mmCIF file of C-alpha atoms in Angstrom:
data_model
loop_
_atom_site.group_PDB
_atom_site.id
_atom_site.type_symbol
_atom_site.label_atom_id
_atom_site.label_comp_id
_atom_site.label_asym_id
_atom_site.label_seq_id
_atom_site.Cartn_x
_atom_site.Cartn_y
_atom_site.Cartn_z
ATOM 1 C CA MET A 1 -124.595 7.238 46.028
ATOM 2 C CA PRO A 2 -127.583 7.013 47.572
ATOM 3 C CA ALA A 3 -130.741 6.717 46.203
ATOM 4 C CA PHE A 4 -132.528 8.857 49.041
ATOM 5 C CA PRO A 5 -130.715 11.454 50.896
ATOM 6 C CA LEU A 6 -128.915 10.130 54.178
ATOM 7 C CA PRO A 7 -130.809 10.716 57.728
ATOM 8 C CA ILE A 8 -130.039 14.110 60.156
ATOM 9 C CA PRO A 9 -126.728 13.789 60.782
ATOM 10 C CA ARG A 10 -125.155 15.080 63.939
ATOM 11 C CA LEU A 11 -122.514 17.230 63.110
ATOM 12 C CA ALA A 12 -119.351 18.474 64.972
ATOM 13 C CA ILE A 13 -117.518 21.036 64.069
ATOM 14 C CA VAL A 14 -113.837 21.020 65.141
ATOM 15 C CA VAL A 15 -111.848 24.081 65.722
ATOM 16 C CA PRO A 16 -108.207 23.979 66.692
ATOM 17 C CA CYS A 17 -107.023 27.267 68.927
ATOM 18 C CA TYR A 18 -103.398 28.828 69.326
ATOM 19 C CA ASN A 19 -103.581 32.120 71.302
ATOM 20 C CA GLU A 20 -106.901 33.106 69.670
ATOM 21 C CA GLU A 21 -108.117 35.412 72.520
ATOM 22 C CA ASP A 22 -108.832 38.328 70.305
ATOM 23 C CA VAL A 23 -110.841 36.883 67.810
ATOM 24 C CA PHE A 24 -112.456 33.342 69.970
ATOM 25 C CA SER A 25 -115.627 35.342 71.298
ATOM 26 C CA TYR A 26 -116.624 36.578 67.001
ATOM 27 C CA CYS A 27 -115.430 32.466 66.722
ATOM 28 C CA LEU A 28 -117.730 31.472 68.959
ATOM 29 C CA ARG A 29 -120.844 33.853 68.634
ATOM 30 C CA GLU A 30 -120.831 33.020 64.813
ATOM 31 C CA LEU A 31 -120.792 29.268 64.684
ATOM 32 C CA LEU A 32 -123.359 28.909 67.083
ATOM 33 C CA SER A 33 -125.541 30.751 65.346
ATOM 34 C CA LEU A 34 -124.668 28.823 62.603
ATOM 35 C CA LEU A 35 -125.729 25.569 64.470
ATOM 36 C CA ASP A 36 -128.637 27.029 65.791
ATOM 37 C CA SER A 37 -129.958 28.304 62.613
ATOM 38 C CA MET A 38 -128.948 24.398 60.589
ATOM 39 C CA ALA A 39 -130.883 23.096 63.749
ATOM 40 C CA GLN A 40 -134.315 24.758 63.071
ATOM 41 C CA GLU A 41 -133.759 23.770 59.216
ATOM 42 C CA GLN A 42 -133.718 20.368 60.526
ATOM 43 C CA MET A 43 -130.427 20.389 58.418
ATOM 44 C CA ILE A 44 -128.260 18.765 61.502
ATOM 45 C CA ARG A 45 -129.526 17.444 64.784
ATOM 46 C CA ALA A 46 -130.344 19.791 67.239
ATOM 47 C CA ASP A 47 -127.514 17.580 69.552
ATOM 48 C CA SER A 48 -124.950 18.910 67.560
ATOM 49 C CA PHE A 49 -121.857 20.707 68.526
ATOM 50 C CA LEU A 50 -118.710 22.643 68.705
ATOM 51 C CA LEU A 51 -114.775 21.211 69.797
ATOM 52 C CA PHE A 52 -113.025 23.820 70.682
ATOM 53 C CA VAL A 53 -109.053 22.508 70.699
ATOM 54 C CA ASP A 54 -106.624 24.723 72.672
ATOM 55 C CA ASP A 55 -102.956 23.902 71.415
ATOM 56 C CA GLY A 56 -100.802 25.063 74.447
ATOM 57 C CA SER A 57 -102.099 28.879 73.661
ATOM 58 C CA ARG A 58 -100.029 31.115 76.270
ATOM 59 C CA ASP A 59 -103.081 33.806 76.374
ATOM 60 C CA THR A 60 -106.923 33.182 77.648
ATOM 61 C CA THR A 61 -108.241 31.254 74.932
ATOM 62 C CA TRP A 62 -108.605 28.146 77.541
ATOM 63 C CA GLU A 63 -110.202 30.652 79.757
ATOM 64 C CA GLN A 64 -112.540 31.459 77.104
ATOM 65 C CA ILE A 65 -113.057 28.365 75.665
ATOM 66 C CA SER A 66 -113.767 26.851 79.462
ATOM 67 C CA ALA A 67 -116.584 29.568 80.309
ATOM 68 C CA ALA A 68 -117.954 28.477 77.168
ATOM 69 C CA CYS A 69 -118.516 24.773 77.720
ATOM 70 C CA SER A 70 -119.626 26.001 80.739
ATOM 71 C CA GLU A 71 -122.502 28.460 79.183
ATOM 72 C CA HIS A 72 -122.920 26.388 76.411
ATOM 73 C CA ALA A 73 -124.467 22.616 76.805
ATOM 74 C CA CYS A 74 -123.445 22.241 72.514
ATOM 75 C CA VAL A 75 -119.540 23.396 73.388
ATOM 76 C CA GLN A 76 -116.863 21.263 73.843
ATOM 77 C CA GLY A 77 -113.350 21.725 74.606
ATOM 78 C CA LEU A 78 -110.098 20.388 74.571
ATOM 79 C CA LYS A 79 -106.676 21.279 75.844
ATOM 80 C CA LEU A 80 -103.458 19.465 75.045
ATOM 81 C CA SER A 81 -100.538 19.692 77.836
ATOM 82 C CA ARG A 82 -98.099 21.896 75.147
ATOM 83 C CA ASN A 83 -98.357 23.484 72.159
ATOM 84 C CA GLU A 84 -98.326 20.307 68.941
ATOM 85 C CA GLY A 85 -98.420 22.368 66.032
ATOM 86 C CA HIS A 86 -101.800 23.209 63.744
ATOM 87 C CA GLN A 87 -101.740 19.614 62.261
ATOM 88 C CA SER A 88 -101.440 17.475 65.585
ATOM 89 C CA ALA A 89 -104.017 19.853 67.327
ATOM 90 C CA LEU A 90 -106.473 19.181 64.411
ATOM 91 C CA LEU A 91 -105.542 15.020 64.703
ATOM 92 C CA ALA A 92 -106.428 15.958 68.562
ATOM 93 C CA GLY A 93 -109.717 17.281 67.344
ATOM 94 C CA LEU A 94 -110.496 14.716 64.966
ATOM 95 C CA ALA A 95 -109.439 12.065 67.476
ATOM 96 C CA ALA A 96 -111.959 13.598 70.488
ATOM 97 C CA ALA A 97 -115.127 13.937 67.834
ATOM 98 C CA ASP A 98 -114.620 10.197 66.366
ATOM 99 C CA GLY A 99 -117.749 8.417 67.472
ATOM 100 C CA GLN A 100 -119.444 11.332 69.169
ATOM 101 C CA ALA A 101 -120.943 12.422 65.876
ATOM 102 C CA ASP A 102 -121.937 11.161 61.702
ATOM 103 C CA ALA A 103 -120.534 14.286 59.685
ATOM 104 C CA ILE A 104 -117.017 15.866 61.238
ATOM 105 C CA VAL A 105 -116.079 19.872 59.613
ATOM 106 C CA SER A 106 -113.402 21.397 60.303
ATOM 107 C CA ILE A 107 -112.239 24.898 60.383
ATOM 108 C CA ASP A 108 -109.739 27.309 61.555
ATOM 109 C CA ALA A 109 -110.607 29.631 64.929
ATOM 110 C CA ASP A 110 -110.089 33.030 62.697
ATOM 111 C CA LEU A 111 -113.089 32.047 60.229
ATOM 112 C CA GLN A 112 -111.511 33.329 56.535
ATOM 113 C CA ASP A 113 -113.087 30.134 55.797
ATOM 114 C CA ASP A 114 -116.791 30.850 54.772
ATOM 115 C CA THR A 115 -119.034 29.593 57.410
ATOM 116 C CA THR A 116 -122.197 29.137 55.153
ATOM 117 C CA ALA A 117 -120.059 26.454 53.099
ATOM 118 C CA ILE A 118 -121.195 24.776 55.660
ATOM 119 C CA ARG A 119 -124.214 24.071 54.531
ATOM 120 C CA ARG A 120 -123.101 23.017 51.151
ATOM 121 C CA MET A 121 -121.163 20.608 52.910
ATOM 122 C CA VAL A 122 -123.786 18.431 54.644
ATOM 123 C CA GLU A 123 -125.913 18.659 51.489
ATOM 124 C CA ALA A 124 -123.376 17.373 49.971
ATOM 125 C CA TYR A 125 -122.797 14.815 52.783
ATOM 126 C CA ARG A 126 -126.302 13.696 52.951
ATOM 127 C CA ALA A 127 -126.378 13.298 48.936
ATOM 128 C CA GLY A 128 -124.093 10.653 50.025
ATOM 129 C CA TYR A 129 -120.434 12.168 50.014
ATOM 130 C CA ASP A 130 -117.850 10.746 52.375
ATOM 131 C CA VAL A 131 -115.325 13.761 51.996
ATOM 132 C CA VAL A 132 -116.364 17.605 51.105
ATOM 133 C CA TYR A 133 -113.152 19.700 50.785
ATOM 134 C CA GLY A 134 -113.658 23.332 50.818
ATOM 135 C CA VAL A 135 -111.833 25.030 48.456
ATOM 136 C CA ARG A 136 -110.601 29.098 47.887
ATOM 137 C CA GLU A 137 -111.666 30.017 44.569
ATOM 138 C CA CYS A 138 -110.958 33.689 45.182
ATOM 139 C CA ARG A 139 -107.645 34.632 47.729
ATOM 140 C CA GLN A 140 -108.398 38.667 47.410
ATOM 141 C CA THR A 141 -107.627 39.011 50.943
ATOM 142 C CA ASP A 142 -104.476 37.245 51.150
ATOM 143 C CA THR A 143 -100.906 38.716 50.229
ATOM 144 C CA TRP A 144 -99.516 38.961 46.613
ATOM 145 C CA PHE A 145 -96.644 37.071 48.095
ATOM 146 C CA LYS A 146 -98.793 34.179 50.037
ATOM 147 C CA ARG A 147 -100.956 33.783 46.916
ATOM 148 C CA THR A 148 -98.343 32.688 44.584
ATOM 149 C CA SER A 149 -96.089 30.640 46.901
ATOM 150 C CA ALA A 150 -99.221 28.989 47.982
ATOM 151 C CA GLU A 151 -99.898 28.509 43.742
ATOM 152 C CA GLY A 152 -95.955 28.083 43.279
ATOM 153 C CA PHE A 153 -96.529 25.245 46.277
ATOM 154 C CA TYR A 154 -99.190 23.438 44.841
ATOM 155 C CA SER A 155 -97.935 22.945 41.427
ATOM 156 C CA LEU A 156 -94.775 21.795 42.865
ATOM 157 C CA MET A 157 -96.411 19.051 44.678
ATOM 158 C CA ALA A 158 -98.628 18.375 41.819
ATOM 159 C CA CYS A 159 -95.033 17.900 39.508
ATOM 160 C CA MET A 160 -93.789 15.298 42.557
ATOM 161 C CA GLY A 161 -97.173 13.107 42.228
ATOM 162 C CA VAL A 162 -98.910 14.216 45.610
ATOM 163 C CA ARG A 163 -102.940 14.021 45.438
ATOM 164 C CA GLN A 164 -103.569 17.104 46.757
ATOM 165 C CA VAL A 165 -106.682 19.396 46.142
ATOM 166 C CA ILE A 166 -105.487 22.937 44.779
ATOM 167 C CA ASN A 167 -106.542 25.856 46.980
ATOM 168 C CA HIS A 168 -108.222 23.505 50.059
ATOM 169 C CA ALA A 169 -106.190 24.256 53.421
ATOM 170 C CA ASP A 170 -107.971 22.108 56.291
ATOM 171 C CA PHE A 171 -111.605 23.348 55.807
ATOM 172 C CA ARG A 172 -113.139 20.030 55.021
ATOM 173 C CA LEU A 173 -116.316 17.545 56.039
ATOM 174 C CA LEU A 174 -115.320 14.024 57.087
ATOM 175 C CA SER A 175 -118.298 11.497 57.460
ATOM 176 C CA ARG A 176 -117.649 8.926 60.086
ATOM 177 C CA ARG A 177 -116.400 5.999 58.112
ATOM 178 C CA ALA A 178 -113.684 8.370 56.556
ATOM 179 C CA LEU A 179 -112.856 10.097 59.835
ATOM 180 C CA ALA A 180 -112.149 6.715 61.300
ATOM 181 C CA ALA A 181 -109.800 5.657 58.006
ATOM 182 C CA LEU A 182 -107.578 8.876 58.344
ATOM 183 C CA LEU A 183 -107.501 8.089 61.939
ATOM 184 C CA THR A 184 -105.685 4.764 61.198
ATOM 185 C CA TYR A 185 -102.756 6.511 59.513
ATOM 186 C CA THR A 186 -100.402 6.708 62.479
ATOM 187 C CA GLU A 187 -97.436 8.545 61.221
ATOM 188 C CA ARG A 188 -95.988 10.657 63.509
ATOM 189 C CA ASN A 189 -95.310 13.403 60.754
ATOM 190 C CA ALA A 190 -98.887 13.897 59.637
ATOM 191 C CA TYR A 191 -99.559 15.849 56.688
ATOM 192 C CA ILE A 192 -103.541 16.033 56.812
ATOM 193 C CA ARG A 193 -104.008 17.768 53.216
ATOM 194 C CA GLY A 194 -102.013 15.060 51.578
ATOM 195 C CA LEU A 195 -103.753 12.052 53.747
ATOM 196 C CA VAL A 196 -107.165 12.773 52.874
ATOM 197 C CA PRO A 197 -107.174 11.880 49.519
ATOM 198 C CA LEU A 198 -105.476 8.506 50.136
ATOM 199 C CA VAL A 199 -108.960 7.655 52.688
ATOM 200 C CA GLY A 200 -110.543 7.543 49.459
ATOM 201 C CA PHE A 201 -114.366 7.143 49.573
ATOM 202 C CA PRO A 202 -116.826 9.336 47.371
ATOM 203 C CA SER A 203 -115.813 13.064 47.135
ATOM 204 C CA THR A 204 -116.388 16.652 46.164
ATOM 205 C CA GLU A 205 -115.833 20.451 46.516
ATOM 206 C CA VAL A 206 -117.776 23.362 47.734
ATOM 207 C CA ARG A 207 -115.719 26.718 46.452
ATOM 208 C CA TYR A 208 -116.251 29.476 48.357
ATOM 209 C CA ALA A 209 -114.255 33.466 48.149
ATOM 210 C CA ARG A 210 -111.737 33.684 51.512
ATOM 211 C CA GLY A 211 -112.537 36.803 53.813
ATOM 212 C CA VAL A 212 -110.141 38.462 56.216
ATOM 213 C CA ARG A 213 -109.481 37.528 59.307
ATOM 214 C CA MET A 214 -111.631 39.501 61.607
ATOM 215 C CA ALA A 215 -109.166 40.057 64.568
ATOM 216 C CA GLY A 216 -105.696 38.642 65.817
ATOM 217 C CA GLU A 217 -102.542 37.689 64.026
ATOM 218 C CA SER A 218 -101.732 34.711 61.826
ATOM 219 C CA LYS A 219 -100.805 31.632 62.944
ATOM 220 C CA TYR A 220 -98.871 30.850 59.802
ATOM 221 C CA PRO A 221 -95.795 33.124 58.945
ATOM 222 C CA LEU A 222 -93.521 32.344 56.240
ATOM 223 C CA ARG A 223 -91.334 30.182 58.808
ATOM 224 C CA LYS A 224 -94.366 28.000 59.879
ATOM 225 C CA MET A 225 -95.337 27.962 55.368
ATOM 226 C CA LEU A 226 -92.080 27.196 54.685
ATOM 227 C CA ALA A 227 -92.194 24.185 57.824
ATOM 228 C CA LEU A 228 -95.496 23.163 56.737
ATOM 229 C CA ALA A 229 -94.564 22.751 53.047
ATOM 230 C CA MET A 230 -91.061 20.582 53.748
ATOM 231 C CA GLU A 231 -93.427 18.650 56.026
ATOM 232 C CA GLY A 232 -95.813 18.324 52.910
ATOM 233 C CA ILE A 233 -93.380 16.865 50.316
ATOM 234 C CA THR A 234 -90.980 14.780 52.688
ATOM 235 C CA SER A 235 -93.905 13.231 54.552
ATOM 236 C CA MET A 236 -95.902 11.911 51.028
ATOM 237 C CA THR A 237 -93.641 11.680 48.174
ATOM 238 C CA ILE A 238 -89.943 10.365 47.665
ATOM 239 C CA THR A 239 -89.247 12.346 44.555
ATOM 240 C CA PRO A 240 -86.594 14.076 46.182
ATOM 241 C CA LEU A 241 -84.305 11.455 46.604
ATOM 242 C CA ARG A 242 -85.167 10.291 42.999
ATOM 243 C CA LEU A 243 -84.155 13.792 42.079
ATOM 244 C CA ILE A 244 -80.907 13.371 43.392
ATOM 245 C CA ALA A 245 -79.964 10.598 42.144
ATOM 246 C CA ALA A 246 -81.131 11.735 38.142
ATOM 247 C CA LEU A 247 -78.707 14.539 39.232
ATOM 248 C CA GLY A 248 -76.167 12.807 40.507
ATOM 249 C CA LEU A 249 -76.316 10.433 37.059
ATOM 250 C CA CYS A 250 -76.532 13.947 35.155
ATOM 251 C CA ILE A 251 -73.053 15.335 37.005
ATOM 252 C CA CYS A 252 -71.557 11.931 35.874
ATOM 253 C CA GLY A 253 -72.208 12.254 32.650
ATOM 254 C CA LEU A 254 -71.129 16.013 32.587
ATOM 255 C CA SER A 255 -67.541 14.774 34.665
ATOM 256 C CA LEU A 256 -66.990 11.880 32.089
ATOM 257 C CA ALA A 257 -67.116 14.447 28.974
ATOM 258 C CA ALA A 258 -64.732 16.832 30.763
ATOM 259 C CA THR A 259 -62.515 14.143 31.249
ATOM 260 C CA VAL A 260 -62.511 13.192 27.310
ATOM 261 C CA TYR A 261 -62.409 16.698 26.868
ATOM 262 C CA VAL A 262 -59.336 17.340 29.202
ATOM 263 C CA LEU A 263 -57.555 14.191 28.107
ATOM 264 C CA VAL A 264 -58.032 15.610 24.661
ATOM 265 C CA MET A 265 -56.764 19.181 25.384
ATOM 266 C CA THR A 266 -53.508 17.442 26.987
ATOM 267 C CA PHE A 267 -52.428 14.805 24.196
ATOM 268 C CA THR A 268 -52.494 18.067 21.427
ATOM 269 C CA GLY A 269 -50.649 20.508 23.865
ATOM 270 C CA ASN A 270 -53.366 22.964 24.326
ATOM 271 C CA THR A 271 -54.169 23.076 28.063
ATOM 272 C CA VAL A 272 -53.694 25.931 30.198
ATOM 273 C CA GLU A 273 -52.921 26.613 33.454
ATOM 274 C CA GLY A 274 -55.406 28.202 35.815
ATOM 275 C CA TRP A 275 -57.226 27.578 39.233
ATOM 276 C CA SER A 276 -60.566 29.256 38.177
ATOM 277 C CA SER A 277 -62.038 26.009 36.402
ATOM 278 C CA ILE A 278 -60.933 24.114 39.629
ATOM 279 C CA ILE A 279 -62.036 26.636 42.333
ATOM 280 C CA LEU A 280 -65.628 26.858 40.629
ATOM 281 C CA SER A 281 -65.787 22.739 40.186
ATOM 282 C CA ILE A 282 -65.032 22.293 43.536
ATOM 283 C CA PHE A 283 -67.764 25.142 45.414
ATOM 284 C CA PHE A 284 -70.405 23.575 42.575
ATOM 285 C CA MET A 285 -70.075 19.856 43.265
ATOM 286 C CA GLY A 286 -69.587 20.862 47.208
ATOM 287 C CA GLY A 287 -72.829 23.040 47.277
ATOM 288 C CA VAL A 288 -74.294 19.743 45.279
ATOM 289 C CA GLN A 289 -72.858 17.439 47.718
ATOM 290 C CA MET A 290 -74.257 19.332 51.089
ATOM 291 C CA LEU A 291 -78.019 20.103 49.387
ATOM 292 C CA SER A 292 -78.355 15.762 48.651
ATOM 293 C CA LEU A 293 -76.904 15.146 51.980
ATOM 294 C CA GLY A 294 -79.518 18.436 53.565
ATOM 295 C CA ILE A 295 -82.423 16.101 51.454
ATOM 296 C CA ILE A 296 -81.765 13.042 52.500
ATOM 297 C CA GLY A 297 -81.538 13.879 56.238
ATOM 298 C CA GLU A 298 -84.477 15.067 56.470
ATOM 299 C CA TYR A 299 -85.985 11.832 54.985
ATOM 300 C CA ILE A 300 -83.665 9.941 57.739
ATOM 301 C CA GLY A 301 -85.259 12.057 60.488
ATOM 302 C CA LYS A 302 -88.223 11.284 59.402
ATOM 303 C CA ILE A 303 -87.411 7.823 60.303
ATOM 304 C CA TYR A 304 -86.019 8.859 62.854
ATOM 305 C CA LEU A 305 -89.174 10.387 64.796
ATOM 306 C CA GLU A 306 -91.422 7.608 63.316
ATOM 307 C CA SER A 307 -89.213 4.988 64.891
ATOM 308 C CA LYS A 308 -89.681 6.189 68.403
ATOM 309 C CA LYS A 309 -93.387 6.013 67.946
ATOM 310 C CA ARG A 310 -93.591 8.793 70.379
ATOM 311 C CA PRO A 311 -97.442 9.884 70.969
ATOM 312 C CA ARG A 312 -98.737 12.842 68.621
ATOM 313 C CA PHE A 313 -100.332 14.784 71.561
ATOM 314 C CA HIS A 314 -101.140 14.449 75.369
ATOM 315 C CA VAL A 315 -104.541 15.917 76.230
ATOM 316 C CA GLU A 316 -104.416 18.043 79.613
ATOM 317 C CA SER A 317 -108.506 18.187 80.149
ATOM 318 C CA PHE A 318 -111.424 17.417 77.896
ATOM 319 C CA LEU A 319 -114.222 19.739 79.197
ATOM 320 C CA ARG A 320 -118.508 18.972 78.093
ATOM 321 C CA HIS A 321 -121.045 21.473 78.913
ATOM 322 C CA ASN A 322 -121.243 21.631 83.052
ATOM 323 C CA ALA A 323 -118.663 18.524 83.570
ATOM 324 C CA PRO A 324 -114.799 19.156 84.769
ATOM 325 C CA SER A 325 -112.171 17.573 83.305
ATOM 326 C CA THR A 326 -113.130 14.414 82.910
ATOM 327 C CA PHE A 327 -110.216 11.728 83.108
ATOM 328 C CA GLN A 328 -112.232 8.656 82.082
ATOM 329 C CA THR A 329 -112.900 10.258 78.677
ATOM 330 C CA GLN A 330 -109.445 11.855 78.707
ATOM 331 C CA ASP A 331 -107.681 8.539 79.170
ATOM 332 C CA THR A 332 -110.006 6.849 76.768
ATOM 333 C CA ILE A 333 -108.915 9.789 73.552
ATOM 334 C CA SER A 334 -105.452 8.640 74.853
ATOM 335 C CA SER A 335 -105.138 5.199 74.979
ATOM 336 C CA ARG A 336 -106.668 5.140 71.598
ATOM 337 C CA PRO A 337 -104.114 2.897 69.237
ATOM 338 C CA HIS A 338 -104.712 5.175 66.200
ATOM 339 C CA LEU A 339 -103.832 7.897 68.321
ATOM 340 C CA SER A 340 -99.947 7.134 68.945
#
């Protein structure tokens, strides 16, 4: 940790957006106000900026981002060529901010995460922390099902040995060197919440109460939550494969015991003809085999996708104040090895 506070940083706030036309104006206004007040208080440099990433939105989100870039010098816009998903959009924004800022904060456009916590994140950064996690200490605005399922997921990941900060999503601050380290992870199926703890460097937490969504609908319905959970498990741990092996060993042991029992009953003449036990055993073993094949197939699918080395995303436009699509900058972003 440094003996003295670090210099005032240039801050970048990266905001992934997908069909956020209803909430974008509120998000822009809140974050611009935050940047202005923090710059006036000399917490951040005056040339700090916002970077909005349009993840292939089908509404007017990109038009609003483009207008904001024209109107405000501190706003940048990155448009992906198609919808790639939240994690890829976030990585695209982080990659675009790499080298432009000393500290990079990521936050969702719905602003359910408390923007005032960014002040404490910057203070922690200046105190010497490279990674500052935003941790939800109060989730009363979430439904009972969402709170319960989230707690169950964190517990499951912990049991499988995955290092993950409980009640932390993608609201965090990364220093320049922490971001550079994160971008060296090149897997196509990235689970950022699990990758950031692997980066190391000094880290701390900032706790806050989660608010309500100001407008629009959540972009994480149950289907996407389950997909993210599966992505996290299969990307960060091979424990499910080991559980399959353990289950197979247990079934072999039970089968051996059942074989001994059947032989004893046969020799003593106490066997009773019937089909119930046979049918139940067939269904049981069939279910176990299908489940095992499904889990193994998920991992094989990951290997298949990673072996192709396809890029995570393609950038269609990169806008800054009073500048149209900057194709030179776009090509620079697209060609960086750690973005492939």
